Coordinates of C-alpha atoms in Angstrom, one line a residue:
M1223 CA 18.6 3.8 -35.2
Q1224 CA 20.7 6.3 -37.2
F1225 CA 22.6 7.4 -34.1
R1226 CA 24.3 4.0 -33.6
P1227 CA 27.0 4.3 -36.2
S1228 CA 28.1 7.8 -35.0
I1229 CA 28.4 6.5 -31.4
L1230 CA 30.4 3.5 -32.6
T1231 CA 32.8 5.7 -34.7
R1232 CA 33.2 8.1 -31.8
S1233 CA 34.3 5.2 -29.6
L1234 CA 36.3 3.5 -32.3
P1235 CA 37.7 6.2 -34.6
I1236 CA 39.5 3.6 -36.7
L1237 CA 36.1 2.8 -38.3
D1238 CA 35.8 6.3 -39.5
W1239 CA 38.9 6.4 -41.7
L1240 CA 38.9 2.7 -42.5
R1241 CA 35.6 2.9 -44.2
D1242 CA 36.9 4.8 -47.2
Y1243 CA 40.5 3.4 -47.2
D1244 CA 42.0 2.7 -50.6
G1245 CA 45.3 1.8 -52.3
T1246 CA 46.4 5.4 -52.8
T1247 CA 46.0 6.2 -49.2
F1248 CA 47.9 3.0 -48.3
S1249 CA 50.8 3.9 -50.4
R1250 CA 51.1 7.3 -48.7
D1251 CA 50.8 5.7 -45.3
F1252 CA 53.3 3.1 -46.2
L1253 CA 55.9 5.6 -47.2
A1254 CA 55.4 7.6 -44.0
A1255 CA 55.6 4.4 -41.9
V1256 CA 59.0 3.5 -43.5
I1257 CA 60.4 6.9 -42.6
V1258 CA 59.0 7.0 -39.1
T1259 CA 60.2 3.4 -38.5
I1260 CA 63.8 4.4 -39.4
M1261 CA 63.5 7.3 -37.1
L1262 CA 61.9 5.4 -34.2
I1263 CA 64.3 2.5 -34.0
P1264 CA 67.2 4.6 -32.5
Q1265 CA 64.8 6.8 -30.6
S1266 CA 63.1 3.8 -28.9
L1267 CA 66.4 2.3 -27.9
A1268 CA 67.7 5.6 -26.6
Y1269 CA 64.6 6.5 -24.6
A1270 CA 64.6 3.0 -23.0
L1271 CA 68.1 3.6 -21.7
L1272 CA 67.0 7.1 -20.5
A1273 CA 64.3 5.4 -18.5
G1274 CA 66.9 3.0 -17.0
L1275 CA 65.5 0.1 -18.9
P1276 CA 67.1 -2.5 -21.3
A1277 CA 67.2 -1.3 -24.9
Q1278 CA 64.7 -3.9 -26.1
V1279 CA 62.0 -2.5 -23.9
G1280 CA 62.0 0.6 -26.1
L1281 CA 61.1 -1.6 -29.0
Y1282 CA 58.4 -3.3 -27.0
A1283 CA 56.9 0.2 -26.2
S1284 CA 56.8 1.0 -29.9
M1285 CA 54.6 -1.9 -31.1
V1286 CA 51.3 -2.6 -29.2
P1287 CA 50.8 1.0 -28.1
L1288 CA 50.9 2.3 -31.7
V1289 CA 48.2 -0.2 -32.7
A1290 CA 46.1 0.6 -29.6
Y1291 CA 46.2 4.3 -30.3
A1292 CA 45.4 3.7 -34.0
V1293 CA 42.1 2.0 -32.9
F1294 CA 41.0 4.5 -30.2
G1295 CA 42.8 7.8 -31.0
T1296 CA 41.2 10.6 -33.1
S1297 CA 44.3 12.2 -34.5
R1298 CA 45.1 10.7 -37.9
T1299 CA 48.8 11.7 -37.9
L1300 CA 49.9 11.7 -34.2
S1301 CA 52.7 9.2 -33.7
V1302 CA 52.7 7.6 -30.2
G1303 CA 55.7 6.0 -28.5
P1304 CA 58.5 6.6 -26.0
V1305 CA 59.4 10.3 -25.6
A1306 CA 62.2 12.1 -23.8
V1307 CA 60.3 13.8 -21.0
A1308 CA 58.1 10.8 -20.1
S1309 CA 61.2 8.6 -20.1
L1310 CA 63.0 10.9 -17.7
M1311 CA 59.9 11.1 -15.4
S1312 CA 59.7 7.3 -15.6
A1313 CA 63.3 6.9 -14.5
A1314 CA 62.8 9.2 -11.6
A1315 CA 59.7 7.3 -10.4
L1316 CA 61.1 3.8 -11.0
G1317 CA 64.4 4.6 -9.2
E1318 CA 62.4 5.2 -6.0
V1319 CA 60.9 1.7 -6.0
A1320 CA 63.4 -0.7 -7.6
V1321 CA 67.1 -1.1 -8.6
Q1322 CA 68.0 -0.7 -12.3
G1323 CA 68.8 -4.0 -14.0
T1324 CA 66.6 -6.1 -11.9
G1325 CA 63.3 -7.9 -12.7
D1326 CA 61.5 -5.7 -10.2
Y1327 CA 62.5 -2.6 -12.2
L1328 CA 61.0 -4.1 -15.4
V1329 CA 57.8 -5.0 -13.5
A1330 CA 57.6 -1.5 -12.0
A1331 CA 57.9 0.0 -15.5
A1332 CA 55.0 -2.1 -16.8
V1333 CA 52.9 -1.2 -13.7
L1334 CA 53.7 2.5 -14.2
A1335 CA 52.4 2.3 -17.8
L1336 CA 49.3 0.4 -16.7
L1337 CA 48.5 2.9 -14.0
S1338 CA 49.0 5.8 -16.5
G1339 CA 46.7 4.0 -18.9
L1340 CA 44.0 3.4 -16.4
F1341 CA 44.1 7.0 -15.2
L1342 CA 43.9 8.4 -18.8
T1343 CA 41.1 6.0 -19.8
L1344 CA 39.1 6.9 -16.7
M1345 CA 39.5 10.6 -17.4
G1346 CA 38.3 10.0 -21.0
L1347 CA 35.3 8.0 -20.0
L1348 CA 34.3 10.7 -17.4
R1349 CA 34.8 13.4 -20.1
L1350 CA 37.4 15.3 -18.1
G1351 CA 39.6 16.4 -21.0
F1352 CA 38.8 20.0 -20.1
L1353 CA 40.9 19.7 -16.9
A1354 CA 44.1 20.0 -19.1
N1355 CA 43.1 23.5 -19.8
F1356 CA 43.9 24.5 -16.3
L1357 CA 47.6 23.8 -16.9
S1358 CA 49.3 27.0 -18.0
H1359 CA 51.1 26.5 -21.3
P1360 CA 54.0 28.9 -20.3
V1361 CA 54.4 26.8 -17.1
I1362 CA 54.4 23.6 -19.2
S1363 CA 57.0 25.2 -21.5
G1364 CA 59.2 26.0 -18.5
F1365 CA 58.9 22.5 -17.2
I1366 CA 59.8 21.0 -20.5
T1367 CA 62.8 23.4 -20.9
A1368 CA 64.1 22.4 -17.5
S1369 CA 63.5 18.7 -18.2
G1370 CA 65.4 19.0 -21.5
L1371 CA 68.4 20.3 -19.6
L1372 CA 68.2 17.5 -17.1
I1373 CA 67.9 14.9 -19.8
A1374 CA 70.9 16.3 -21.7
L1375 CA 72.9 16.4 -18.4
S1376 CA 71.9 12.9 -17.5
Q1377 CA 73.4 11.6 -20.8
L1378 CA 76.8 13.1 -20.2
K1379 CA 77.8 10.1 -18.2
H1380 CA 77.3 7.9 -21.3
L1381 CA 79.0 10.5 -23.4
L1382 CA 82.1 10.6 -21.2
G1383 CA 82.1 6.9 -20.3
V1384 CA 81.9 7.5 -16.5
S1385 CA 79.7 6.3 -13.7
A1386 CA 77.5 9.1 -12.4
D1387 CA 74.2 9.4 -10.8
G1388 CA 71.7 11.9 -9.5
D1389 CA 68.3 13.3 -10.7
T1390 CA 68.8 17.0 -10.1
L1391 CA 71.1 19.6 -11.6
M1392 CA 73.4 19.9 -8.5
K1393 CA 73.6 16.1 -7.9
M1394 CA 74.4 15.4 -11.5
A1395 CA 77.0 18.1 -11.7
V1396 CA 78.8 17.1 -8.5
S1397 CA 78.7 13.4 -9.6
L1398 CA 80.2 14.2 -13.0
V1399 CA 82.9 16.4 -11.6
G1400 CA 83.9 13.7 -9.3
E1401 CA 84.3 11.3 -12.2
I1402 CA 86.0 13.7 -14.6
D1403 CA 89.4 11.9 -14.3
Q1404 CA 87.8 8.6 -15.5
V1405 CA 86.7 9.9 -18.9
N1406 CA 87.1 7.3 -21.7
Q1407 CA 88.6 9.1 -24.7
Y1408 CA 87.1 6.6 -27.2
T1409 CA 83.6 7.0 -25.7
L1410 CA 83.9 10.8 -25.7
G1411 CA 85.2 10.8 -29.3
T1412 CA 82.4 8.6 -30.5
G1413 CA 79.7 10.7 -28.8
L1414 CA 81.1 14.0 -30.0
A1415 CA 81.4 12.7 -33.5
V1416 CA 77.8 11.7 -33.5
I1417 CA 76.6 15.0 -32.1
I1418 CA 78.6 17.0 -34.7
F1419 CA 77.2 14.8 -37.4
L1420 CA 73.6 15.1 -36.3
L1421 CA 73.8 18.9 -35.9
W1422 CA 75.5 19.2 -39.3
S1423 CA 72.9 17.0 -40.9
R1424 CA 70.1 19.4 -40.1
R1425 CA 71.5 22.0 -42.4
G1426 CA 74.6 20.8 -44.2
A1427 CA 73.1 17.5 -45.3
V1428 CA 70.1 19.3 -46.7
R1429 CA 72.4 21.5 -48.8
L1430 CA 74.4 18.5 -49.9
L1431 CA 71.3 16.5 -50.9
G1432 CA 70.0 19.6 -52.7
R1433 CA 72.7 19.2 -55.3
L1434 CA 71.2 15.8 -56.2
P1435 CA 68.0 15.5 -58.4
L1436 CA 65.8 15.5 -55.3
S1437 CA 63.0 17.7 -54.2
S1438 CA 63.5 19.8 -51.0
H1439 CA 60.8 17.7 -49.3
A1440 CA 62.6 14.4 -50.2
A1441 CA 65.9 15.8 -49.1
S1442 CA 64.3 16.8 -45.8
M1443 CA 62.9 13.4 -45.3
L1444 CA 66.2 11.7 -45.9
V1445 CA 67.8 13.9 -43.3
K1446 CA 65.5 12.4 -40.7
A1447 CA 67.4 9.2 -41.2
A1448 CA 70.6 10.7 -39.9
P1449 CA 70.4 9.0 -36.5
V1450 CA 70.3 5.6 -38.2
V1451 CA 73.4 6.5 -40.2
G1452 CA 75.1 7.4 -36.9
V1453 CA 74.0 4.1 -35.4
I1454 CA 75.3 2.1 -38.4
A1455 CA 78.6 4.0 -38.6
T1456 CA 79.4 3.7 -35.0
I1457 CA 78.5 0.0 -34.9
V1458 CA 80.9 -0.6 -37.7
V1459 CA 83.7 1.4 -36.1
A1460 CA 83.1 -0.2 -32.7
A1461 CA 83.3 -3.7 -34.1
S1462 CA 86.3 -3.0 -36.4
F1463 CA 88.5 -1.3 -33.8
G1464 CA 87.6 -3.4 -30.8
F1465 CA 85.8 -0.8 -28.7
E1466 CA 84.6 -3.4 -26.3
G1467 CA 88.2 -4.1 -25.2
R1468 CA 88.9 -0.3 -24.9
G1469 CA 86.3 0.3 -22.1
V1470 CA 83.6 1.7 -24.4
A1471 CA 80.1 0.8 -23.0
L1472 CA 78.1 -1.0 -25.7
V1473 CA 74.4 -1.9 -25.8
G1474 CA 75.4 -5.6 -25.8
E1475 CA 73.2 -8.5 -26.5
I1476 CA 69.6 -7.6 -27.1
P1477 CA 67.1 -10.5 -26.9
G1478 CA 65.3 -10.9 -30.2
G1479 CA 61.6 -11.6 -30.6
L1480 CA 58.3 -10.0 -29.8
P1481 CA 57.1 -9.1 -26.4
E1482 CA 55.0 -11.5 -24.4
L1483 CA 51.6 -10.1 -23.5
S1484 CA 51.1 -10.5 -19.7
L1485 CA 49.4 -8.8 -16.8
P1486 CA 51.8 -8.0 -14.0
W1487 CA 50.4 -8.5 -10.5
P1488 CA 52.0 -5.7 -8.4
S1489 CA 51.8 -5.4 -4.6
L1490 CA 49.6 -2.8 -3.1
A1491 CA 52.7 -1.0 -1.8
L1492 CA 54.1 -0.7 -5.4
V1493 CA 50.8 0.7 -6.7
E1494 CA 50.7 3.3 -3.9
A1495 CA 54.3 4.3 -4.7
L1496 CA 53.7 4.7 -8.4
L1497 CA 50.2 6.1 -8.5
V1498 CA 51.1 9.8 -8.1
P1499 CA 54.1 9.6 -10.6
A1500 CA 51.7 7.8 -13.1
I1501 CA 49.2 10.7 -12.8
M1502 CA 51.9 13.3 -13.3
I1503 CA 53.3 11.5 -16.3
S1504 CA 49.8 11.1 -17.7
I1505 CA 49.0 14.8 -17.3
I1506 CA 52.2 16.1 -18.9
G1507 CA 52.0 13.5 -21.7
Y1508 CA 48.4 14.3 -22.4
V1509 CA 49.0 18.0 -22.6
E1510 CA 51.9 17.6 -25.0
S1511 CA 50.1 15.0 -27.1
V1512 CA 46.9 17.0 -27.5
S1513 CA 48.8 20.2 -28.3
V1514 CA 50.6 18.3 -31.2
G1515 CA 47.4 16.6 -32.3
K1516 CA 45.5 19.9 -32.5
T1517 CA 48.3 21.6 -34.4
L1518 CA 48.5 18.9 -37.0
A1519 CA 44.8 18.4 -37.3
A1520 CA 44.3 22.2 -37.9
K1521 CA 46.7 22.1 -40.9
R1522 CA 44.3 19.7 -42.7
R1523 CA 41.1 21.2 -41.3
E1524 CA 40.5 18.1 -39.2
K1525 CA 39.4 18.0 -35.6
I1526 CA 40.3 15.8 -32.6
D1527 CA 38.2 14.9 -29.7
V1528 CA 40.1 15.7 -26.5
N1529 CA 38.1 13.2 -24.4
Q1530 CA 38.5 10.4 -26.9
E1531 CA 42.2 11.3 -27.0
L1532 CA 42.4 10.5 -23.3
V1533 CA 40.9 7.1 -24.1
G1534 CA 43.4 6.6 -27.1
L1535 CA 46.4 7.5 -25.0
G1536 CA 45.1 5.4 -22.1
A1537 CA 44.7 2.4 -24.5
A1538 CA 48.3 3.0 -25.7
N1539 CA 49.7 2.9 -22.2
L1540 CA 47.6 -0.1 -21.3
G1541 CA 49.1 -1.8 -24.3
A1542 CA 52.6 -0.7 -23.2
G1543 CA 52.0 -2.2 -19.7
L1544 CA 50.7 -5.5 -21.0
S1545 CA 53.6 -5.9 -23.5
G1546 CA 56.4 -5.2 -21.0
G1547 CA 56.9 -1.5 -22.0
F1548 CA 56.8 1.8 -20.2
P1549 CA 54.7 5.0 -20.4
V1550 CA 54.3 6.4 -23.9
T1551 CA 52.6 9.5 -25.4
G1552 CA 52.5 11.5 -28.7
G1553 CA 55.9 12.7 -29.7
F1554 CA 56.3 16.1 -31.3
S1555 CA 59.2 15.6 -33.7
R1556 CA 58.0 12.1 -34.6
S1557 CA 54.5 13.2 -35.3
V1558 CA 55.7 16.2 -37.5
V1559 CA 57.9 13.8 -39.5
N1560 CA 54.9 11.4 -39.9
F1561 CA 52.7 14.4 -41.1
D1562 CA 55.4 15.8 -43.4
A1563 CA 56.0 12.3 -44.9
G1564 CA 52.4 12.2 -46.1
A1565 CA 50.7 10.0 -43.6
V1566 CA 46.9 10.2 -44.1
T1567 CA 45.6 7.9 -41.4
Q1568 CA 46.7 5.9 -38.4
M1569 CA 47.4 3.0 -40.7
A1570 CA 50.9 4.6 -40.9
S1571 CA 51.3 3.9 -37.2
I1572 CA 50.1 0.3 -37.6
L1573 CA 52.6 -0.2 -40.3
T1574 CA 55.3 1.4 -38.2
A1575 CA 54.5 -1.1 -35.4
I1576 CA 55.0 -3.9 -37.9
G1577 CA 58.3 -2.4 -39.0
I1578 CA 59.5 -2.2 -35.3
A1579 CA 58.4 -5.8 -34.8
L1580 CA 60.5 -6.9 -37.8
A1581 CA 63.4 -5.0 -36.4
A1582 CA 63.0 -6.7 -33.0
L1583 CA 62.9 -10.1 -34.8
F1584 CA 65.8 -9.7 -37.2
L1585 CA 68.0 -6.7 -36.4
T1586 CA 68.7 -7.0 -32.7
P1587 CA 71.9 -9.2 -33.2
Y1588 CA 73.5 -6.4 -35.2
L1589 CA 73.0 -3.9 -32.3
Y1590 CA 75.5 -5.7 -30.0
Y1591 CA 78.3 -3.3 -30.9
L1592 CA 76.2 -0.1 -30.7
P1593 CA 78.0 2.3 -28.3
K1594 CA 75.7 3.8 -25.6
A1595 CA 77.5 7.1 -26.4
T1596 CA 75.7 7.0 -29.8
L1597 CA 72.3 6.8 -28.2
A1598 CA 73.3 9.4 -25.6
A1599 CA 74.3 11.8 -28.4
T1600 CA 71.0 11.1 -30.2
I1601 CA 69.1 12.0 -27.1
I1602 CA 71.1 15.2 -26.4
V1603 CA 70.6 16.5 -29.9
A1604 CA 66.9 15.6 -29.8
V1605 CA 66.2 17.3 -26.5
L1606 CA 68.0 20.5 -27.5
T1607 CA 64.9 21.4 -29.4
L1608 CA 62.9 21.2 -26.1
V1609 CA 65.1 23.9 -24.4
D1610 CA 63.6 27.3 -24.9
F1611 CA 64.7 30.0 -22.5
S1612 CA 63.0 32.6 -24.7
I1613 CA 59.8 31.8 -22.8
L1614 CA 61.3 33.8 -19.9
R1615 CA 61.8 36.9 -22.0
K1616 CA 58.4 36.6 -23.7
T1617 CA 56.5 36.2 -20.4
W1618 CA 58.5 39.0 -18.7
N1619 CA 57.4 41.4 -21.5
F1620 CA 53.8 40.1 -21.5
S1621 CA 52.9 39.1 -18.0
R1622 CA 55.0 39.3 -14.9
S1623 CA 52.8 36.7 -13.1
D1624 CA 53.4 34.2 -15.9
F1625 CA 57.1 35.0 -15.8
F1626 CA 57.5 34.2 -12.1
A1627 CA 55.4 31.0 -12.5
V1628 CA 57.7 29.8 -15.3
L1629 CA 60.8 30.8 -13.5
V1630 CA 59.8 29.0 -10.3
T1631 CA 58.9 25.9 -12.3
I1632 CA 62.3 25.9 -14.1
V1633 CA 64.2 26.4 -10.9
V1634 CA 62.3 23.8 -8.9
T1635 CA 62.7 21.2 -11.7
L1636 CA 66.4 21.8 -12.0
L1637 CA 67.1 21.8 -8.2
F1638 CA 64.6 19.3 -6.9
G1639 CA 63.8 17.0 -9.8
V1640 CA 61.1 16.3 -12.3
E1641 CA 58.4 15.1 -9.8
A1642 CA 58.8 18.3 -7.8
G1643 CA 58.8 20.3 -11.0
V1644 CA 55.6 18.8 -12.2
S1645 CA 54.0 19.4 -8.8
C1646 CA 55.2 23.0 -8.9
G1647 CA 54.0 23.4 -12.4
V1648 CA 50.5 22.2 -11.5
G1649 CA 50.5 24.3 -8.4
A1650 CA 51.7 27.4 -10.3
S1651 CA 49.0 26.9 -13.0
I1652 CA 46.3 26.7 -10.4
A1653 CA 47.7 29.6 -8.5
L1654 CA 47.7 31.8 -11.6
F1655 CA 44.1 30.8 -12.3
L1656 CA 43.0 31.6 -8.8
F1657 CA 45.0 34.9 -8.8
R1658 CA 43.4 36.1 -12.0
T1659 CA 39.9 35.1 -11.2
S1660 CA 40.2 36.6 -7.7
K1661 CA 41.1 40.0 -9.1
P1662 CA 39.1 40.4 -12.3
H1663 CA 39.5 43.5 -14.5
I1664 CA 36.9 46.1 -13.4
A1665 CA 36.6 49.3 -15.3
E1666 CA 34.6 52.5 -14.7
V1667 CA 33.0 53.3 -18.0
G1668 CA 31.5 56.4 -19.7
L1669 CA 29.6 57.2 -22.8
V1670 CA 31.5 57.9 -26.0
E1671 CA 29.6 61.0 -27.2
G1672 CA 27.7 60.6 -30.4
T1673 CA 27.4 56.8 -29.9
E1674 CA 25.7 54.3 -27.6
H1675 CA 29.0 52.7 -26.7
F1676 CA 30.7 52.8 -23.3
R1677 CA 34.4 52.6 -22.7
N1678 CA 37.0 52.7 -19.9
I1679 CA 37.3 56.3 -18.6
R1680 CA 41.1 55.9 -18.3
R1681 CA 41.5 54.9 -21.9
H1682 CA 39.0 57.0 -23.8
K1683 CA 37.5 60.5 -23.8
V1684 CA 34.0 59.8 -22.5
L1685 CA 31.0 61.5 -20.9
T1686 CA 30.4 60.8 -17.2
V1687 CA 28.0 62.2 -14.7
P1688 CA 29.2 62.7 -11.1
E1689 CA 26.0 61.2 -9.7
I1690 CA 26.3 58.0 -11.8
L1691 CA 28.9 55.3 -11.2
T1692 CA 29.0 52.8 -14.0
I1693 CA 31.2 49.7 -13.5
R1694 CA 31.9 47.0 -16.0
V1695 CA 33.1 43.6 -14.7
D1696 CA 35.1 41.6 -17.3
E1697 CA 34.7 38.2 -15.6
S1698 CA 32.0 35.9 -14.2
L1699 CA 31.1 36.6 -10.6
M1700 CA 32.0 33.8 -8.2
F1701 CA 33.1 33.1 -4.7
S1702 CA 36.7 33.9 -5.5
N1703 CA 36.2 37.5 -6.8
A1704 CA 32.8 38.7 -5.5
A1705 CA 34.5 40.4 -2.5
F1706 CA 36.9 42.2 -4.9
L1707 CA 33.9 43.8 -6.7
E1708 CA 32.3 44.7 -3.4
E1709 CA 35.5 46.5 -2.2
R1710 CA 35.8 48.3 -5.6
I1711 CA 32.2 49.7 -5.3
Y1712 CA 32.6 50.9 -1.7
G1713 CA 36.0 52.4 -2.6
D1714 CA 34.6 54.4 -5.5
L1715 CA 31.7 55.6 -3.3
A1716 CA 34.2 56.8 -0.7
V1717 CA 36.0 58.9 -3.3
N1718 CA 32.8 60.3 -4.9
R1719 CA 30.1 61.1 -2.4
Q1720 CA 27.8 62.6 -5.1
V1721 CA 26.9 59.2 -6.5
R1722 CA 23.1 58.4 -6.5
H1723 CA 23.1 55.6 -9.0
V1724 CA 25.4 52.6 -9.5
I1725 CA 25.0 50.7 -12.7
L1726 CA 26.6 47.3 -13.0
M1727 CA 27.3 46.6 -16.7
C1728 CA 27.0 42.8 -17.0
S1729 CA 28.0 42.2 -20.7
A1730 CA 31.0 40.1 -19.7
I1731 CA 29.4 38.2 -16.9
N1732 CA 28.6 34.6 -18.0
E1733 CA 27.7 33.2 -14.6
I1734 CA 26.9 34.3 -11.0
D1735 CA 27.3 31.7 -8.3
W1736 CA 25.6 31.7 -4.9
S1737 CA 28.5 33.3 -3.0
A1738 CA 28.5 36.2 -5.5
L1739 CA 24.7 36.5 -5.3
E1740 CA 24.9 36.9 -1.5
V1741 CA 27.6 39.6 -2.0
L1742 CA 25.3 41.4 -4.5
E1743 CA 22.4 41.2 -2.1
A1744 CA 24.6 42.8 0.6
V1745 CA 25.7 45.5 -1.7
N1746 CA 22.2 46.2 -2.8
H1747 CA 21.0 46.5 0.8
R1748 CA 23.9 48.8 1.8
L1749 CA 23.3 51.1 -1.2
D1750 CA 19.6 51.2 -0.5
E1751 CA 20.3 52.4 3.0
L1752 CA 22.5 55.1 1.6
G1753 CA 19.7 56.2 -0.9
I1754 CA 21.6 54.9 -3.9
G1755 CA 20.0 52.8 -6.6
L1756 CA 21.7 49.7 -7.9
H1757 CA 20.9 49.0 -11.6
L1758 CA 21.9 46.1 -13.9
S1759 CA 22.4 46.3 -17.6
E1760 CA 23.0 43.9 -20.5
V1761 CA 22.4 40.9 -18.3
K1762 CA 22.9 37.7 -20.3
G1763 CA 20.0 35.2 -20.6
P1764 CA 21.4 32.3 -18.5
V1765 CA 22.4 34.8 -15.8
M1766 CA 19.0 36.4 -15.8
D1767 CA 17.3 33.0 -15.5
S1768 CA 19.4 32.3 -12.4
L1769 CA 18.5 35.7 -10.9
K1770 CA 14.8 35.1 -11.5
R1771 CA 14.9 31.9 -9.5
T1772 CA 15.9 34.0 -6.4
G1773 CA 14.4 36.9 -4.6
F1774 CA 17.2 39.2 -5.7
L1775 CA 15.3 41.1 -8.5
A1776 CA 12.3 41.7 -6.2
H1777 CA 14.5 43.5 -3.7
L1778 CA 16.7 45.3 -6.2
S1779 CA 16.8 49.0 -5.3
G1780 CA 17.1 49.9 -9.0
K1781 CA 16.1 48.3 -12.3
V1782 CA 17.4 45.9 -15.0
Y1783 CA 18.0 47.5 -18.4
L1784 CA 18.4 45.8 -21.8
T1785 CA 21.4 48.1 -22.7
Q1786 CA 23.9 50.2 -20.9
F1787 CA 22.8 53.2 -22.9
Q1788 CA 19.2 52.9 -21.7
A1789 CA 20.4 52.5 -18.1
F1790 CA 22.6 55.6 -18.3
N1791 CA 19.9 57.7 -19.9
A1792 CA 17.4 56.7 -17.3
A1793 CA 19.7 57.4 -14.5
R1794 CA 20.7 60.7 -16.0
A1795 CA 17.1 61.7 -16.4
Q1796 CA 16.5 60.9 -12.7
V1797 CA 19.5 63.0 -11.8
A1798 CA 18.2 65.9 -13.9
R1799 CA 14.7 65.6 -12.3
G1800 CA 16.3 65.5 -8.8
S1801 CA 18.4 68.6 -9.6
A1802 CA 15.3 70.4 -10.9
S1803 CA 13.3 69.6 -7.8
R1804 CA 16.1 70.8 -5.6
D1805 CA 16.3 74.1 -7.7
L1806 CA 12.6 74.7 -7.3
A1807 CA 12.8 74.0 -3.6
A1808 CA 15.7 76.4 -3.2
A1809 CA 13.9 79.1 -5.2
A1810 CA 10.7 78.6 -3.1
A1811 CA 12.8 78.9 0.1
A1812 CA 14.5 82.0 -1.2
G1813 CA 11.1 83.6 -2.1
S1814 CA 9.7 82.8 1.3
E1815 CA 12.7 84.5 3.0
S1816 CA 12.4 87.7 0.9
A1817 CA 8.7 87.9 1.7

């Protein structure tokens, strides 16, 4: 009966940290919640507008999802909520099925969150978290960089006070150029002022606060409230100088109150249209969230469960869908602030949700005069941290295949939109995996004299014997690469016709599938016909178990050796005996002729 609690705490991680919760931990979580709430209010409003939704929907997506993740998520400091990339992807998906500003658009947003939540939860229950490892991190970085540029460009219309549309680089650029003569100077001035203030606050405000009797950590935390200062300042300016009558777009009236929990009943056509975008949003959000969660957990020597994280994020998105929100995931900047502010458990997220709820109840009337340019400026400054073109230089220097995969992902995302970019990123990651597994590193190795070690003959000075070909395969053998090994062996034999023994060094082979076994059987048969022995060395236990269940070992022309050194010495001894026999035969023939 002792295993029951562990199963329960794995399914409900909240029980793990709630068991030892105390007042000291609460005080630290409360402080972190206050800071994150102040940061999240303008972010949630801004990302809702980025997704094409009313501002209050951002608040709705920052309540129930936070509590749901706190119950089911395993990271103690990850902060879940609306994020830039997921909001942009949501806008692209929703724009295909409904018109902004309509009830259908709101319903579609909730359905998108529900589908994302169902997909993530199903993945978690099926223990499929490992599938995220097939997404190349350089490719994801390239996609996020391109998405950051698209997000910043999409906000220029709010910054300039013009009507523009488009979801790709070219469409946005053409639309903005066509509206350039309609720029509202008050809107532009407001947006630029907020951008300059936010950029200055990252360094200048820290130095300014450093002159006060505050610790550097406290000063850094206060700087995180800079967007709220920008919001308050521009609300005051907009109300005082009558911006509404000067053509400045304002957030306007935001309905107060808490979201109503309801289950939308979509049509089958709507589900079919949103299913693939929901999966794409889920994949990108999960990869980003798990990366942040692992990084923060490692700093405190904690550990997250990648499969339970799928359930946690799934529950958060289900909560978003049921409360009239849109897809959410773990945010990098928000989670780092939560961590640095001293959050110990997910109680900080629950308290943050309460703070957002209070804001929705009592603060929404004061947001009427908030210029949309302020929120656009907040988004632009936030997404600038996502843009990292250095990934191109790094991958170019390290791996050209990675470079081209990243480059193609960036270009496709910019030119054809985020959905095409995600598809390209997934395709590029799979293509990279298949390319690398189809052509594993194979080295001919020789003996480092004076040792029992074998190294690549092209990298080290080693002892080799012309009659012995020793090959080391640095990859498991499977259907995708077995033919490559076969071609390599036959190619080496064509170059060196003296070979009488081929030793396959198996130290890096963790698995051999049926296709690879058939190739090995064909190679063994071909070598046997040529009078060449095929030997195996350093075969791992699980691989040996698999081979024993077949007839391969019984028909092997050579032997299986525990170490490569034993195999090499045995082959060398056979070569020496063969040479001695040939010498005796030659001497006998010569004596017979002289007689």
